[in-house]
Amino acid sequence: MSTGSGADSAPAPSTSTPEDPARSSKSSMFSSLKSRNYRLFFAGQVVSNTGTWMQRIAQDWLVLSLTGSSTAVGVTTALQFLPMLLFGLYGGVLVDRLPKRPTLLVTQSAMAVTGLALAFLTLSGHVEVWHVYLAAFAVGLATVVDNPARQTFVSEMVGPDQLQNAVSLNSANFQSARLIGPAVAGLMITGVGTGWAFLANGLSFVAPITGLLLMRARDLHVVERAPRGKGQLREGLQYVAGRPDLIWTIVLVGFVSTFGFNFPVYLSAFADDVFHAGAGSYSLFNTLMAVGSLAGALLAARRGTARMRVLVAGAVAFGTLEIVAALAPSLWLFALLMVPIGMFGMTVNVTANTSVQLSTDPAMRGRVMSLYMMVFMGGAPLGAPIAGWITDAYGVRAGLAVGGVIAASAAVTIGLFLARVGNLRLSVGWHHGHPRVGLVPRERERLATAA
């Protein structure tokens, strides 16, 4: 992948050899934490992400308590994702124009106020379901700007050399909070009520806001901001349209997220309808998947490179494992498969995120990342009804298998297309006593034969 300001055409999948140390070297798993600014950011996100997961659980439980309706819970989730689908690209335009750190101070403060307002309404006994709907929509609006701003601000804190490591650690941070937050929320809801969980989330934003305020501006990697002007949204879309490397990465992520990441539909049905094991098994499936995702994020942090072949291979493995899980005869085998599924799903996420950022002109990064996040986050709401229909009509095993087939097929198709465009062939051999599989230029093969 291009790591410069953006090539005019798509590079072929990486064909680096072991003799290329700049490409093949592995970084320390936590190397980006050497940056003081990133350490402050990372520490703040540890606290804030935990609070965010607490609020998600408390929000759903509160809506269910107020209405007794699972549909109402679904409406709440939809309202939180709807702004990204409607306004995500405009958020990217704003992010390219605005300085990232002050922008994040505003968005993080807005989300803190939302949590505190819900806490006040709930603890005072005045909360109604429309309050929760409004709060969810408000958080979604803030996320439209906050998400691409956070994604692109990482490169300003650590620079391009440490970008994959930092993106991977961000994912590990989020997955760690996914393990801790729901557990803490469950204890808090049971012990003192949902209002206190909202209060904890609102107060958790003190950590990232403090971290942003303590950062040293002189240590940031300055990125020239896009000037205000007409047609910037169209300019961003034209930029992506002229970059096949970006298009195919985003298309692959779209297929995987839309058809492969519908785990709320699948896992609950497997726990209840297939294995007849109840809510405890549903929680176990999610926990094991989070463990796998955390492992995948940490491995990506150590790998230190973002190659198209890693992305394609990760998506193929992810889809294939979903097919295997769909056929799993026992609960424990299905549960154990959640670990590698989570790991390869995170490999796809981190590799795609990093390669898109590294391949994009910094002045365009906000708009490109907003398109990427819109496809990634918007895929689940679009794919969930399809997954639900297949599950209802043909059973959950068929639903999960179809999702895996589509994800793996999309990855294989895109991989073969890029190999053909790049005039590459599959190479299987040995290197230092270990099997090695990769793509090499056919021209190199002809030269070796002639020699």
PDB file of C-alpha atoms in Angstrom, residues 151-406:
ATOM      1  CA  GLN A 151      -9.278   8.212  13.879  1.00  0.00           C
ATOM      2  CA  THR A 152      -7.279  10.903  12.097  1.00  0.00           C
ATOM      3  CA  PHE A 153      -5.865  12.499  15.263  1.00  0.00           C
ATOM      4  CA  VAL A 154      -3.953   9.281  15.981  1.00  0.00           C
ATOM      5  CA  SER A 155      -1.613   9.956  13.043  1.00  0.00           C
ATOM      6  CA  GLU A 156      -0.957  13.473  14.349  1.00  0.00           C
ATOM      7  CA  MET A 157       0.058  12.067  17.737  1.00  0.00           C
ATOM      8  CA  VAL A 158       2.354   9.244  16.594  1.00  0.00           C
ATOM      9  CA  GLY A 159       3.219   9.878  12.926  1.00  0.00           C
ATOM     10  CA  PRO A 160       3.010   7.385  10.042  1.00  0.00           C
ATOM     11  CA  ASP A 161       5.691   4.999  11.347  1.00  0.00           C
ATOM     12  CA  GLN A 162       3.698   4.094  14.458  1.00  0.00           C
ATOM     13  CA  LEU A 163       0.210   4.421  13.001  1.00  0.00           C
ATOM     14  CA  GLN A 164      -0.619   0.702  12.715  1.00  0.00           C
ATOM     15  CA  ASN A 165       0.637   0.091  16.248  1.00  0.00           C
ATOM     16  CA  ALA A 166      -1.455   2.941  17.640  1.00  0.00           C
ATOM     17  CA  VAL A 167      -4.600   1.911  15.715  1.00  0.00           C
ATOM     18  CA  SER A 168      -4.135  -1.651  16.971  1.00  0.00           C
ATOM     19  CA  LEU A 169      -3.723  -0.499  20.571  1.00  0.00           C
ATOM     20  CA  ASN A 170      -6.863   1.639  20.215  1.00  0.00           C
ATOM     21  CA  SER A 171      -8.744  -1.499  19.174  1.00  0.00           C
ATOM     22  CA  ALA A 172      -7.233  -3.458  22.072  1.00  0.00           C
ATOM     23  CA  ASN A 173      -8.290  -0.617  24.375  1.00  0.00           C
ATOM     24  CA  PHE A 174     -11.866  -0.783  23.092  1.00  0.00           C
ATOM     25  CA  GLN A 175     -12.036  -4.568  23.386  1.00  0.00           C
ATOM     26  CA  SER A 176     -10.676  -4.458  26.940  1.00  0.00           C
ATOM     27  CA  ALA A 177     -13.437  -2.016  27.827  1.00  0.00           C
ATOM     28  CA  ARG A 178     -15.903  -4.368  26.125  1.00  0.00           C
ATOM     29  CA  LEU A 179     -14.867  -7.035  28.630  1.00  0.00           C
ATOM     30  CA  ILE A 180     -14.935  -4.772  31.701  1.00  0.00           C
ATOM     31  CA  GLY A 181     -17.714  -2.249  31.017  1.00  0.00           C
ATOM     32  CA  PRO A 182     -20.724  -4.595  30.714  1.00  0.00           C
ATOM     33  CA  ALA A 183     -19.669  -6.517  33.821  1.00  0.00           C
ATOM     34  CA  VAL A 184     -19.340  -3.332  35.876  1.00  0.00           C
ATOM     35  CA  ALA A 185     -22.617  -2.026  34.446  1.00  0.00           C
ATOM     36  CA  GLY A 186     -24.410  -5.241  35.430  1.00  0.00           C
ATOM     37  CA  LEU A 187     -23.170  -4.975  39.002  1.00  0.00           C
ATOM     38  CA  MET A 188     -24.050  -1.287  39.189  1.00  0.00           C
ATOM     39  CA  ILE A 189     -27.551  -1.695  37.703  1.00  0.00           C
ATOM     40  CA  THR A 190     -28.306  -4.548  40.088  1.00  0.00           C
ATOM     41  CA  GLY A 191     -26.822  -2.801  43.101  1.00  0.00           C
ATOM     42  CA  VAL A 192     -27.740   0.882  42.773  1.00  0.00           C
ATOM     43  CA  GLY A 193     -29.686   1.353  39.501  1.00  0.00           C
ATOM     44  CA  THR A 194     -29.178   2.488  35.902  1.00  0.00           C
ATOM     45  CA  GLY A 195     -28.908   6.174  36.797  1.00  0.00           C
ATOM     46  CA  TRP A 196     -25.566   5.634  38.496  1.00  0.00           C
ATOM     47  CA  ALA A 197     -24.218   3.860  35.425  1.00  0.00           C
ATOM     48  CA  PHE A 198     -25.129   6.929  33.333  1.00  0.00           C
ATOM     49  CA  LEU A 199     -23.440   9.140  35.925  1.00  0.00           C
ATOM     50  CA  ALA A 200     -20.277   7.018  35.791  1.00  0.00           C
ATOM     51  CA  ASN A 201     -20.201   7.341  32.006  1.00  0.00           C
ATOM     52  CA  GLY A 202     -20.677  11.102  32.118  1.00  0.00           C
ATOM     53  CA  LEU A 203     -17.852  11.486  34.626  1.00  0.00           C
ATOM     54  CA  SER A 204     -15.594   9.113  32.665  1.00  0.00           C
ATOM     55  CA  PHE A 205     -15.146  11.780  29.986  1.00  0.00           C
ATOM     56  CA  VAL A 206     -13.114  13.814  32.461  1.00  0.00           C
ATOM     57  CA  ALA A 207     -10.203  11.460  31.691  1.00  0.00           C
ATOM     58  CA  PRO A 208      -9.965  11.994  27.884  1.00  0.00           C
ATOM     59  CA  ILE A 209     -10.725  15.706  28.195  1.00  0.00           C
ATOM     60  CA  THR A 210      -7.926  16.096  30.753  1.00  0.00           C
ATOM     61  CA  GLY A 211      -5.581  14.096  28.520  1.00  0.00           C
ATOM     62  CA  LEU A 212      -6.344  16.344  25.539  1.00  0.00           C
ATOM     63  CA  LEU A 213      -5.706  19.472  27.625  1.00  0.00           C
ATOM     64  CA  LEU A 214      -2.352  18.160  28.907  1.00  0.00           C
ATOM     65  CA  MET A 215      -0.982  17.315  25.447  1.00  0.00           C
ATOM     66  CA  ARG A 216       2.005  19.219  24.063  1.00  0.00           C
ATOM     67  CA  ALA A 217       1.068  20.908  20.817  1.00  0.00           C
ATOM     68  CA  ARG A 218       4.729  21.113  19.744  1.00  0.00           C
ATOM     69  CA  ASP A 219       4.980  17.301  19.748  1.00  0.00           C
ATOM     70  CA  LEU A 220       2.085  16.819  17.319  1.00  0.00           C
ATOM     71  CA  HIS A 221       2.776  15.978  13.663  1.00  0.00           C
ATOM     72  CA  VAL A 222       1.306  19.021  11.966  1.00  0.00           C
ATOM     73  CA  VAL A 223      -1.142  18.242   9.145  1.00  0.00           C
ATOM     74  CA  GLU A 224      -2.262  20.977   6.760  1.00  0.00           C
ATOM     75  CA  ARG A 225      -6.018  21.463   7.074  1.00  0.00           C
ATOM     76  CA  ALA A 226      -8.281  21.706   4.061  1.00  0.00           C
ATOM     77  CA  PRO A 227      -9.434  25.294   3.413  1.00  0.00           C
ATOM     78  CA  ARG A 228     -13.123  26.049   3.545  1.00  0.00           C
ATOM     79  CA  GLY A 229     -14.668  25.818   0.100  1.00  0.00           C
ATOM     80  CA  LYS A 230     -17.472  24.465  -2.043  1.00  0.00           C
ATOM     81  CA  GLY A 231     -17.573  20.951  -3.389  1.00  0.00           C
ATOM     82  CA  GLN A 232     -15.349  19.374  -0.718  1.00  0.00           C
ATOM     83  CA  LEU A 233     -17.652  16.415  -0.199  1.00  0.00           C
ATOM     84  CA  ARG A 234     -17.663  15.727  -3.936  1.00  0.00           C
ATOM     85  CA  GLU A 235     -13.893  16.214  -3.970  1.00  0.00           C
ATOM     86  CA  GLY A 236     -13.495  13.547  -1.294  1.00  0.00           C
ATOM     87  CA  LEU A 237     -15.664  11.062  -3.178  1.00  0.00           C
ATOM     88  CA  GLN A 238     -13.768  11.744  -6.422  1.00  0.00           C
ATOM     89  CA  TYR A 239     -10.492  11.189  -4.575  1.00  0.00           C
ATOM     90  CA  VAL A 240     -11.627   7.747  -3.410  1.00  0.00           C
ATOM     91  CA  ALA A 241     -13.046   6.945  -6.853  1.00  0.00           C
ATOM     92  CA  GLY A 242      -9.596   7.575  -8.355  1.00  0.00           C
ATOM     93  CA  ARG A 243      -7.848   5.304  -5.851  1.00  0.00           C
ATOM     94  CA  PRO A 244      -8.646   1.625  -6.472  1.00  0.00           C
ATOM     95  CA  ASP A 245      -6.598   0.596  -3.428  1.00  0.00           C
ATOM     96  CA  LEU A 246      -8.984   2.579  -1.223  1.00  0.00           C
ATOM     97  CA  ILE A 247     -12.092   1.481  -3.112  1.00  0.00           C
ATOM     98  CA  TRP A 248     -11.361  -2.242  -2.824  1.00  0.00           C
ATOM     99  CA  THR A 249     -10.412  -2.014   0.826  1.00  0.00           C
ATOM    100  CA  ILE A 250     -13.638  -0.180   1.666  1.00  0.00           C
ATOM    101  CA  VAL A 251     -15.707  -2.539  -0.516  1.00  0.00           C
ATOM    102  CA  LEU A 252     -14.248  -5.592   1.246  1.00  0.00           C
ATOM    103  CA  VAL A 253     -14.903  -4.068   4.669  1.00  0.00           C
ATOM    104  CA  GLY A 254     -18.454  -3.308   3.539  1.00  0.00           C
ATOM    105  CA  PHE A 255     -19.130  -6.939   2.624  1.00  0.00           C
ATOM    106  CA  VAL A 256     -17.595  -8.279   5.834  1.00  0.00           C
ATOM    107  CA  SER A 257     -19.359  -5.810   8.145  1.00  0.00           C
ATOM    108  CA  THR A 258     -22.739  -6.052   6.399  1.00  0.00           C
ATOM    109  CA  PHE A 259     -22.973  -9.825   6.130  1.00  0.00           C
ATOM    110  CA  GLY A 260     -20.407 -11.183   8.589  1.00  0.00           C
ATOM    111  CA  PHE A 261     -20.700  -9.013  11.698  1.00  0.00           C
ATOM    112  CA  ASN A 262     -24.350  -9.645  12.601  1.00  0.00           C
ATOM    113  CA  PHE A 263     -23.453 -11.408  15.835  1.00  0.00           C
ATOM    114  CA  PRO A 264     -26.279  -9.931  17.979  1.00  0.00           C
ATOM    115  CA  VAL A 265     -28.684 -11.779  15.668  1.00  0.00           C
ATOM    116  CA  TYR A 266     -26.688 -14.997  15.430  1.00  0.00           C
ATOM    117  CA  LEU A 267     -25.321 -15.483  18.937  1.00  0.00           C
ATOM    118  CA  SER A 268     -28.596 -14.940  20.767  1.00  0.00           C
ATOM    119  CA  ALA A 269     -30.342 -17.410  18.418  1.00  0.00           C
ATOM    120  CA  PHE A 270     -27.605 -20.032  18.840  1.00  0.00           C
ATOM    121  CA  ALA A 271     -27.780 -19.704  22.639  1.00  0.00           C
ATOM    122  CA  ASP A 272     -31.580 -19.899  22.772  1.00  0.00           C
ATOM    123  CA  ASP A 273     -32.824 -21.857  19.779  1.00  0.00           C
ATOM    124  CA  VAL A 274     -29.921 -24.206  18.924  1.00  0.00           C
ATOM    125  CA  PHE A 275     -28.268 -25.060  22.220  1.00  0.00           C
ATOM    126  CA  HIS A 276     -31.190 -24.110  24.528  1.00  0.00           C
ATOM    127  CA  ALA A 277     -28.684 -22.709  27.038  1.00  0.00           C
ATOM    128  CA  GLY A 278     -30.084 -19.271  27.900  1.00  0.00           C
ATOM    129  CA  ALA A 279     -28.566 -15.858  28.558  1.00  0.00           C
ATOM    130  CA  GLY A 280     -25.460 -17.218  30.274  1.00  0.00           C
ATOM    131  CA  SER A 281     -24.234 -18.853  27.085  1.00  0.00           C
ATOM    132  CA  TYR A 282     -25.005 -15.706  25.086  1.00  0.00           C
ATOM    133  CA  SER A 283     -22.788 -13.780  27.492  1.00  0.00           C
ATOM    134  CA  LEU A 284     -20.087 -16.461  27.200  1.00  0.00           C
ATOM    135  CA  PHE A 285     -20.102 -16.262  23.394  1.00  0.00           C
ATOM    136  CA  ASN A 286     -19.680 -12.470  23.491  1.00  0.00           C
ATOM    137  CA  THR A 287     -16.948 -12.653  26.118  1.00  0.00           C
ATOM    138  CA  LEU A 288     -14.918 -15.221  24.165  1.00  0.00           C
ATOM    139  CA  MET A 289     -15.293 -13.180  20.989  1.00  0.00           C
ATOM    140  CA  ALA A 290     -14.047 -10.108  22.859  1.00  0.00           C
ATOM    141  CA  VAL A 291     -11.040 -12.126  24.083  1.00  0.00           C
ATOM    142  CA  GLY A 292     -10.257 -13.119  20.493  1.00  0.00           C
ATOM    143  CA  SER A 293     -10.688  -9.524  19.313  1.00  0.00           C
ATOM    144  CA  LEU A 294      -8.296  -8.312  21.998  1.00  0.00           C
ATOM    145  CA  ALA A 295      -5.734 -10.919  20.953  1.00  0.00           C
ATOM    146  CA  GLY A 296      -6.154  -9.927  17.294  1.00  0.00           C
ATOM    147  CA  ALA A 297      -5.608  -6.256  18.109  1.00  0.00           C
ATOM    148  CA  LEU A 298      -2.440  -6.985  20.093  1.00  0.00           C
ATOM    149  CA  LEU A 299      -1.059  -9.222  17.330  1.00  0.00           C
ATOM    150  CA  ALA A 300      -1.749  -6.469  14.791  1.00  0.00           C
ATOM    151  CA  ALA A 301       0.098  -4.017  17.038  1.00  0.00           C
ATOM    152  CA  ARG A 302       3.130  -6.296  16.981  1.00  0.00           C
ATOM    153  CA  ARG A 303       2.944  -7.004  13.248  1.00  0.00           C
ATOM    154  CA  GLY A 304       3.608  -3.358  12.399  1.00  0.00           C
ATOM    155  CA  THR A 305       2.522  -3.500   8.727  1.00  0.00           C
ATOM    156  CA  ALA A 306      -0.785  -3.110   6.897  1.00  0.00           C
ATOM    157  CA  ARG A 307      -0.728  -5.203   3.739  1.00  0.00           C
ATOM    158  CA  MET A 308      -3.552  -6.021   1.375  1.00  0.00           C
ATOM    159  CA  ARG A 309      -2.675  -9.716   1.467  1.00  0.00           C
ATOM    160  CA  VAL A 310      -3.096  -9.709   5.272  1.00  0.00           C
ATOM    161  CA  LEU A 311      -6.489  -8.046   4.866  1.00  0.00           C
ATOM    162  CA  VAL A 312      -7.660 -10.535   2.230  1.00  0.00           C
ATOM    163  CA  ALA A 313      -6.317 -13.555   4.122  1.00  0.00           C
ATOM    164  CA  GLY A 314      -7.916 -12.337   7.360  1.00  0.00           C
ATOM    165  CA  ALA A 315     -11.295 -11.904   5.666  1.00  0.00           C
ATOM    166  CA  VAL A 316     -11.086 -15.368   4.068  1.00  0.00           C
ATOM    167  CA  ALA A 317     -10.221 -16.941   7.439  1.00  0.00           C
ATOM    168  CA  PHE A 318     -13.003 -14.974   9.165  1.00  0.00           C
ATOM    169  CA  GLY A 319     -15.654 -16.107   6.672  1.00  0.00           C
ATOM    170  CA  THR A 320     -14.433 -19.703   6.660  1.00  0.00           C
ATOM    171  CA  LEU A 321     -14.528 -19.919  10.464  1.00  0.00           C
ATOM    172  CA  GLU A 322     -18.098 -18.598  10.435  1.00  0.00           C
ATOM    173  CA  ILE A 323     -19.068 -21.444   8.104  1.00  0.00           C
ATOM    174  CA  VAL A 324     -17.361 -23.953  10.410  1.00  0.00           C
ATOM    175  CA  ALA A 325     -19.099 -22.435  13.462  1.00  0.00           C
ATOM    176  CA  ALA A 326     -22.464 -22.691  11.695  1.00  0.00           C
ATOM    177  CA  LEU A 327     -21.922 -26.454  11.467  1.00  0.00           C
ATOM    178  CA  ALA A 328     -20.582 -26.882  15.028  1.00  0.00           C
ATOM    179  CA  PRO A 329     -22.444 -29.777  16.690  1.00  0.00           C
ATOM    180  CA  SER A 330     -21.824 -28.792  20.323  1.00  0.00           C
ATOM    181  CA  LEU A 331     -22.073 -25.663  22.429  1.00  0.00           C
ATOM    182  CA  TRP A 332     -18.459 -25.811  23.594  1.00  0.00           C
ATOM    183  CA  LEU A 333     -17.032 -26.200  20.099  1.00  0.00           C
ATOM    184  CA  PHE A 334     -19.141 -23.259  18.935  1.00  0.00           C
ATOM    185  CA  ALA A 335     -18.007 -21.210  21.942  1.00  0.00           C
ATOM    186  CA  LEU A 336     -14.312 -21.970  21.340  1.00  0.00           C
ATOM    187  CA  LEU A 337     -14.646 -20.922  17.681  1.00  0.00           C
ATOM    188  CA  MET A 338     -15.675 -17.454  18.868  1.00  0.00           C
ATOM    189  CA  VAL A 339     -12.052 -16.762  19.860  1.00  0.00           C
ATOM    190  CA  PRO A 340     -10.460 -17.135  16.385  1.00  0.00           C
ATOM    191  CA  ILE A 341     -13.513 -15.517  14.765  1.00  0.00           C
ATOM    192  CA  GLY A 342     -13.012 -12.474  16.986  1.00  0.00           C
ATOM    193  CA  MET A 343      -9.279 -12.493  16.277  1.00  0.00           C
ATOM    194  CA  PHE A 344      -9.594 -12.569  12.474  1.00  0.00           C
ATOM    195  CA  GLY A 345     -12.489 -10.097  12.536  1.00  0.00           C
ATOM    196  CA  MET A 346     -10.233  -7.655  14.390  1.00  0.00           C
ATOM    197  CA  THR A 347      -7.388  -8.367  11.943  1.00  0.00           C
ATOM    198  CA  VAL A 348      -9.666  -7.239   9.105  1.00  0.00           C
ATOM    199  CA  ASN A 349     -10.747  -4.140  11.014  1.00  0.00           C
ATOM    200  CA  VAL A 350      -7.272  -2.977  12.080  1.00  0.00           C
ATOM    201  CA  THR A 351      -5.542  -3.764   8.782  1.00  0.00           C
ATOM    202  CA  ALA A 352      -8.197  -1.990   6.713  1.00  0.00           C
ATOM    203  CA  ASN A 353      -8.290   1.029   9.043  1.00  0.00           C
ATOM    204  CA  THR A 354      -4.511   1.438   8.992  1.00  0.00           C
ATOM    205  CA  SER A 355      -4.058   0.885   5.262  1.00  0.00           C
ATOM    206  CA  VAL A 356      -6.765   3.440   4.439  1.00  0.00           C
ATOM    207  CA  GLN A 357      -5.165   6.045   6.695  1.00  0.00           C
ATOM    208  CA  LEU A 358      -1.618   5.418   5.439  1.00  0.00           C
ATOM    209  CA  SER A 359      -2.715   5.494   1.787  1.00  0.00           C
ATOM    210  CA  THR A 360      -4.657   8.755   2.075  1.00  0.00           C
ATOM    211  CA  ASP A 361      -3.446  12.314   1.639  1.00  0.00           C
ATOM    212  CA  PRO A 362      -3.564  13.919   5.134  1.00  0.00           C
ATOM    213  CA  ALA A 363      -5.730  16.760   3.801  1.00  0.00           C
ATOM    214  CA  MET A 364      -8.300  14.174   2.661  1.00  0.00           C
ATOM    215  CA  ARG A 365      -8.042  11.814   5.624  1.00  0.00           C
ATOM    216  CA  GLY A 366     -11.124  13.043   7.488  1.00  0.00           C
ATOM    217  CA  ARG A 367     -13.394  12.621   4.469  1.00  0.00           C
ATOM    218  CA  VAL A 368     -11.964   9.229   3.518  1.00  0.00           C
ATOM    219  CA  MET A 369     -12.146   7.908   7.088  1.00  0.00           C
ATOM    220  CA  SER A 370     -15.718   9.151   7.456  1.00  0.00           C
ATOM    221  CA  LEU A 371     -16.636   7.156   4.323  1.00  0.00           C
ATOM    222  CA  TYR A 372     -14.794   4.137   5.710  1.00  0.00           C
ATOM    223  CA  MET A 373     -16.539   4.396   9.098  1.00  0.00           C
ATOM    224  CA  MET A 374     -19.915   4.984   7.451  1.00  0.00           C
ATOM    225  CA  VAL A 375     -19.505   1.739   5.489  1.00  0.00           C
ATOM    226  CA  PHE A 376     -18.104  -0.149   8.486  1.00  0.00           C
ATOM    227  CA  MET A 377     -20.628   1.057  11.069  1.00  0.00           C
ATOM    228  CA  GLY A 378     -23.539   1.337   8.650  1.00  0.00           C
ATOM    229  CA  GLY A 379     -23.144  -2.222   7.415  1.00  0.00           C
ATOM    230  CA  ALA A 380     -24.574  -3.847  10.530  1.00  0.00           C
ATOM    231  CA  PRO A 381     -27.914  -1.949  10.561  1.00  0.00           C
ATOM    232  CA  LEU A 382     -28.357  -2.767   6.864  1.00  0.00           C
ATOM    233  CA  GLY A 383     -27.270  -6.386   7.156  1.00  0.00           C
ATOM    234  CA  ALA A 384     -29.092  -7.243  10.395  1.00  0.00           C
ATOM    235  CA  PRO A 385     -32.597  -7.342   8.816  1.00  0.00           C
ATOM    236  CA  ILE A 386     -31.268  -9.593   6.030  1.00  0.00           C
ATOM    237  CA  ALA A 387     -29.585 -11.872   8.569  1.00  0.00           C
ATOM    238  CA  GLY A 388     -32.760 -11.902  10.638  1.00  0.00           C
ATOM    239  CA  TRP A 389     -34.908 -12.851   7.635  1.00  0.00           C
ATOM    240  CA  ILE A 390     -32.596 -15.721   6.631  1.00  0.00           C
ATOM    241  CA  THR A 391     -32.493 -16.902  10.256  1.00  0.00           C
ATOM    242  CA  ASP A 392     -36.283 -16.821  10.608  1.00  0.00           C
ATOM    243  CA  ALA A 393     -36.870 -18.509   7.262  1.00  0.00           C
ATOM    244  CA  TYR A 394     -34.104 -21.118   7.155  1.00  0.00           C
ATOM    245  CA  GLY A 395     -32.613 -21.280  10.657  1.00  0.00           C
ATOM    246  CA  VAL A 396     -29.698 -19.569  12.377  1.00  0.00           C
ATOM    247  CA  ARG A 397     -27.151 -22.095  11.103  1.00  0.00           C
ATOM    248  CA  ALA A 398     -28.054 -21.128   7.543  1.00  0.00           C
ATOM    249  CA  GLY A 399     -27.912 -17.434   8.428  1.00  0.00           C
ATOM    250  CA  LEU A 400     -24.400 -17.639   9.886  1.00  0.00           C
ATOM    251  CA  ALA A 401     -23.168 -19.871   7.056  1.00  0.00           C
ATOM    252  CA  VAL A 402     -24.482 -17.479   4.387  1.00  0.00           C
ATOM    253  CA  GLY A 403     -22.768 -14.558   6.110  1.00  0.00           C
ATOM    254  CA  GLY A 404     -19.492 -16.485   6.159  1.00  0.00           C
ATOM    255  CA  VAL A 405     -19.807 -17.543   2.516  1.00  0.00           C
ATOM    256  CA  ILE A 406     -20.417 -13.952   1.380  1.00  0.00           C
TER     257      ILE A 406
END
